[in-house]
Amino acid sequence: MLDAMGLRLWSPAGAAAAPAPAASPAAAPAPASVPVLVTAPGAVPAPATLGARPDVSALGWPALREAVAGCRACGLCAGRTQTVFGTGSEQAQWMVVGEAPGEQEDRQGEPFVGPAGQLLDRMLAALELTRAAEAAVPPARRVYIANTLKCRPPRNRNPEPAELAQCEPYLARQVELLQPRLILAMGRFAVRALLGSEEPIGRLRGRVHRYRGVPLIVTYHPAYLLRNLPDKARAWEDLCLAAGVAEAAG
Ligand code: URA
């Protein structure tokens, strides 16, 4: 059947079969090794069975969005209202990466629409940046916003390593398609997904990192800043550094 659809099921040698759906997303065991559905380049992947993820490395924006919407690669799909793909202009020169959708994002299908998002929008506005994808806004002032996870973890718990690993190819393809001048990685899970680092934010901020050649600045997550007001000044320094790097990359 997969052959007939132009799909090949690839599984690493010795890998176990895809795990059966878990009863509860919170209790879903991390798959030890996960098969990947390989599609013909440009084809829209068929909805995957739990534990399988389509190969998205050649997809354009619409097919990528569709692949995310149909994703069942980990147990988080069982608890979501909808996936949260990303928002902003596909011509944006800035990319902001957060952690995962919360309750409001899960309901509305857009990242950062709750209190943390309002703070993020204010921080961006201070640099005359916006998620609005209007023609009047030049690409240098536009921001594309995405999360490391496209589905809400139950009760907003921290993302698990297997969930981050399953979702990373979606984010990687978003970066490839967008080709931003700068990535702002907010919080430790964005850092973990993009830099593979477990170091504290405080040790990583203040310098330029790279993700697949794109300059990347590390800063605090806005939800953290809402609870730790003194670090807002440091986050502002990070934004100013990011602005300088984006400008220099132009
Ligand atoms: N926090 C995130 O990291 N992302 C969102 O979309 C909302 C809150």
Coordinates of C-alpha atoms and ligand atoms in Angstrom, one line a residue:
M1 CA 0.0 0.0 0.0
L2 CA 2.9 2.4 0.8
D3 CA 4.5 1.5 -2.5
A4 CA 1.3 2.3 -4.3
M5 CA 1.3 5.7 -2.6
G6 CA 4.9 6.3 -3.6
L7 CA 6.1 5.9 0.0
R8 CA 8.9 3.9 1.4
L9 CA 8.9 2.9 5.1
W10 CA 12.5 3.3 6.3
S11 CA 13.5 1.9 9.7
P12 CA 17.0 1.8 11.1
A13 CA 18.4 -1.7 11.2
G14 CA 17.4 -3.6 14.3
A15 CA 14.8 -1.0 15.3
A16 CA 11.7 -2.1 17.0
A17 CA 8.3 -1.7 15.3
A18 CA 6.5 1.6 16.0
P19 CA 5.0 1.7 19.5
A20 CA 1.3 1.3 20.0
P21 CA -0.6 4.4 20.8
A22 CA -0.3 5.3 24.5
A23 CA -3.4 5.7 26.7
S24 CA -2.4 9.1 27.9
P25 CA -0.1 11.6 26.3
A26 CA 1.6 12.4 29.6
A27 CA 2.4 8.7 30.1
A28 CA 3.5 8.1 26.5
P29 CA 6.8 6.3 26.5
A30 CA 9.5 7.8 24.3
P31 CA 10.0 5.6 21.2
A32 CA 13.5 4.2 21.3
S33 CA 13.8 4.4 17.6
V34 CA 11.3 5.9 15.2
P35 CA 10.6 5.0 11.6
V36 CA 10.5 7.8 9.1
L37 CA 8.2 7.8 6.1
V38 CA 10.1 8.8 3.0
T39 CA 8.0 10.6 0.4
A40 CA 8.8 11.6 -3.1
P41 CA 10.3 15.1 -3.2
G42 CA 7.6 17.7 -3.0
A43 CA 4.8 15.2 -2.4
V44 CA 2.4 15.9 0.5
P45 CA 3.0 13.2 3.0
A46 CA 0.1 11.0 4.0
P47 CA -1.0 11.2 7.6
A48 CA 1.4 9.0 9.5
T49 CA 0.7 6.3 12.0
L50 CA 1.7 7.0 15.6
G51 CA 5.5 6.8 15.9
A52 CA 6.2 7.5 12.2
R53 CA 7.3 10.9 10.9
P54 CA 7.3 12.0 7.2
D55 CA 10.6 13.1 5.7
V56 CA 10.1 16.8 5.4
S57 CA 13.5 17.8 4.1
A58 CA 12.3 18.7 0.6
L59 CA 8.9 20.1 1.4
G60 CA 7.8 23.7 0.6
W61 CA 5.8 25.8 3.1
P62 CA 2.3 24.4 2.2
A63 CA 3.3 20.8 2.3
L64 CA 5.3 21.3 5.5
R65 CA 2.4 22.9 7.2
E66 CA 0.2 20.0 6.1
A67 CA 2.8 17.5 7.3
V68 CA 2.8 19.2 10.7
A69 CA -1.0 19.3 10.9
G70 CA -1.1 15.5 10.3
C71 CA 1.8 14.6 12.5
R72 CA 1.4 11.7 14.9
A73 CA 5.1 11.1 15.6
C74 CA 4.7 11.3 19.3
G75 CA 2.1 11.0 22.0
L76 CA 1.5 14.8 22.1
C77 CA -0.9 14.4 19.1
A78 CA -3.4 12.8 21.4
G79 CA -3.9 15.8 23.6
R80 CA -3.7 18.7 21.1
T81 CA -6.6 20.8 19.9
Q82 CA -4.5 21.6 16.8
T83 CA -0.9 21.9 15.8
V84 CA 0.8 25.3 16.1
F85 CA 3.0 25.6 13.0
G86 CA 4.3 29.1 13.2
T87 CA 3.3 32.7 12.3
G88 CA 4.7 35.6 10.4
S89 CA 6.0 36.4 7.0
E90 CA 7.8 33.8 5.0
Q91 CA 10.1 36.7 3.9
A92 CA 10.9 37.7 7.5
Q93 CA 14.6 38.2 8.2
W94 CA 14.2 37.5 11.9
M95 CA 13.2 34.2 13.3
V96 CA 12.1 33.8 16.9
V97 CA 12.1 30.2 18.4
G98 CA 10.2 29.5 21.6
E99 CA 9.4 26.3 23.5
A100 CA 5.9 24.9 22.9
P101 CA 2.3 26.0 22.6
G102 CA 0.5 26.7 25.8
E103 CA -3.3 26.5 26.4
Q104 CA -4.2 29.6 24.4
E105 CA -1.8 28.8 21.5
D106 CA -3.3 25.3 21.3
R107 CA -6.8 26.8 21.1
Q108 CA -5.9 29.5 18.6
G109 CA -3.3 27.7 16.5
E110 CA -0.8 30.6 16.7
P111 CA 2.4 30.8 18.8
F112 CA 2.8 33.3 21.6
V113 CA -0.7 34.6 21.9
G114 CA -0.9 34.5 25.7
P115 CA 0.8 36.8 28.3
A116 CA 4.3 35.7 27.3
G117 CA 3.4 36.4 23.7
Q118 CA 2.2 39.9 24.6
L119 CA 5.5 40.6 26.3
L120 CA 7.4 39.2 23.2
D121 CA 5.4 41.5 20.9
R122 CA 6.2 44.5 23.1
M123 CA 9.9 43.6 23.1
L124 CA 9.9 43.2 19.3
A125 CA 8.0 46.4 18.9
A126 CA 10.7 48.3 20.8
L127 CA 13.0 47.4 17.9
E128 CA 10.3 48.2 15.4
L129 CA 9.9 44.5 14.6
T130 CA 6.6 42.8 14.1
R131 CA 5.0 39.4 13.4
A132 CA 2.6 41.1 11.0
A133 CA 3.1 39.9 7.4
E134 CA 1.9 43.1 5.8
A135 CA 3.4 44.3 2.5
A136 CA 4.0 47.8 4.1
V137 CA 6.5 46.2 6.6
P138 CA 9.9 45.7 5.0
P139 CA 11.4 42.2 5.4
A140 CA 14.1 43.4 7.7
R141 CA 11.4 44.4 10.2
R142 CA 9.4 41.2 9.9
V143 CA 9.7 38.3 12.4
Y144 CA 8.7 34.7 11.9
I145 CA 7.8 33.0 15.2
A146 CA 7.9 29.2 15.7
N147 CA 8.2 26.8 18.5
T148 CA 10.5 23.8 19.0
L149 CA 7.3 21.7 19.6
K150 CA 4.3 22.1 17.4
C151 CA 1.9 20.5 19.9
R152 CA 1.0 21.5 23.5
P153 CA 2.5 19.3 26.2
P154 CA -0.2 18.2 28.7
R155 CA -0.5 20.7 31.6
N156 CA 2.3 22.7 30.0
R157 CA 4.9 20.3 31.3
N158 CA 8.4 20.5 29.9
P159 CA 9.1 18.9 26.5
E160 CA 10.7 15.5 26.7
P161 CA 13.9 14.7 24.8
A162 CA 12.1 12.3 22.4
E163 CA 9.4 14.9 21.6
L164 CA 12.1 17.5 20.9
A165 CA 13.9 15.0 18.6
Q166 CA 10.7 14.1 16.7
C167 CA 9.8 17.8 16.1
E168 CA 13.3 19.1 15.3
P169 CA 13.1 18.3 11.5
Y170 CA 10.0 20.5 11.2
L171 CA 11.9 23.4 12.8
A172 CA 15.0 22.7 10.7
R173 CA 12.9 22.8 7.5
Q174 CA 11.3 26.1 8.6
V175 CA 14.7 27.6 9.1
E176 CA 15.9 26.2 5.7
L177 CA 12.8 27.7 3.9
L178 CA 12.9 31.0 5.7
Q179 CA 16.7 31.5 5.5
P180 CA 16.6 34.2 8.2
R181 CA 19.4 36.6 8.8
L182 CA 19.1 35.9 12.5
I183 CA 17.6 33.4 14.9
L184 CA 16.6 34.4 18.5
A185 CA 16.4 31.3 20.6
M186 CA 14.3 31.9 23.6
G187 CA 14.7 29.7 26.6
R188 CA 16.5 26.4 27.3
F189 CA 14.3 24.1 25.1
A190 CA 14.9 26.3 22.0
V191 CA 18.6 26.2 22.9
R192 CA 18.5 22.5 23.4
A193 CA 16.7 21.9 20.1
L194 CA 18.9 24.3 18.0
L195 CA 22.3 24.1 19.6
G196 CA 22.0 20.8 21.4
S197 CA 23.4 22.5 24.5
E198 CA 22.2 21.9 28.1
E199 CA 24.2 24.9 29.4
P200 CA 22.2 27.6 31.3
I201 CA 21.0 30.6 29.3
G202 CA 23.2 32.8 31.4
R203 CA 26.3 31.1 30.1
L204 CA 25.2 31.1 26.4
R205 CA 23.8 34.6 26.0
G206 CA 25.9 37.6 25.0
R207 CA 27.7 36.0 22.0
V208 CA 26.8 34.8 18.5
H209 CA 26.2 31.1 18.0
R210 CA 25.3 29.5 14.7
Y211 CA 22.5 27.1 13.6
R212 CA 23.2 25.6 10.2
G213 CA 25.2 28.7 9.4
V214 CA 22.6 31.2 10.6
P215 CA 23.7 33.5 13.4
L216 CA 21.8 32.7 16.6
I217 CA 21.4 34.7 19.8
V218 CA 20.3 33.1 23.0
T219 CA 18.0 34.9 25.4
Y220 CA 15.6 34.2 28.2
H221 CA 12.1 32.9 27.5
P222 CA 9.4 35.7 27.9
A223 CA 7.4 33.5 30.3
Y224 CA 10.6 33.4 32.5
L225 CA 10.9 37.2 32.2
L226 CA 7.3 37.6 33.5
R227 CA 8.5 35.9 36.7
N228 CA 12.0 37.4 36.9
L229 CA 11.7 41.1 36.1
P230 CA 15.4 41.9 36.8
D231 CA 16.4 39.7 33.9
K232 CA 14.4 41.9 31.5
A233 CA 17.3 44.3 31.2
R234 CA 19.6 41.4 30.2
A235 CA 17.0 40.3 27.6
W236 CA 17.0 43.8 26.2
E237 CA 20.8 43.6 25.9
D238 CA 20.3 40.3 24.0
L239 CA 17.8 41.9 21.6
C240 CA 20.2 44.8 21.0
L241 CA 23.0 42.4 20.2
A242 CA 20.6 40.5 17.9
A243 CA 19.7 43.7 16.1
G244 CA 23.3 44.5 15.5
V245 CA 24.0 41.0 14.2
A246 CA 20.9 41.1 11.9
E247 CA 22.0 44.5 10.6
A248 CA 25.5 43.4 9.9
A249 CA 24.2 40.3 8.1
G250 CA 22.2 42.5 5.7
Ligands
URA1 N1 5.6 29.8 25.1 C1 6.2 29.3 24.0 O1 7.4 29.0 24.1 N2 5.6 29.3 22.9 C2 4.3 29.7 22.7 O2 3.8 29.6 21.6 C3 3.7 30.2 23.9 C4 4.3 30.2 25.0

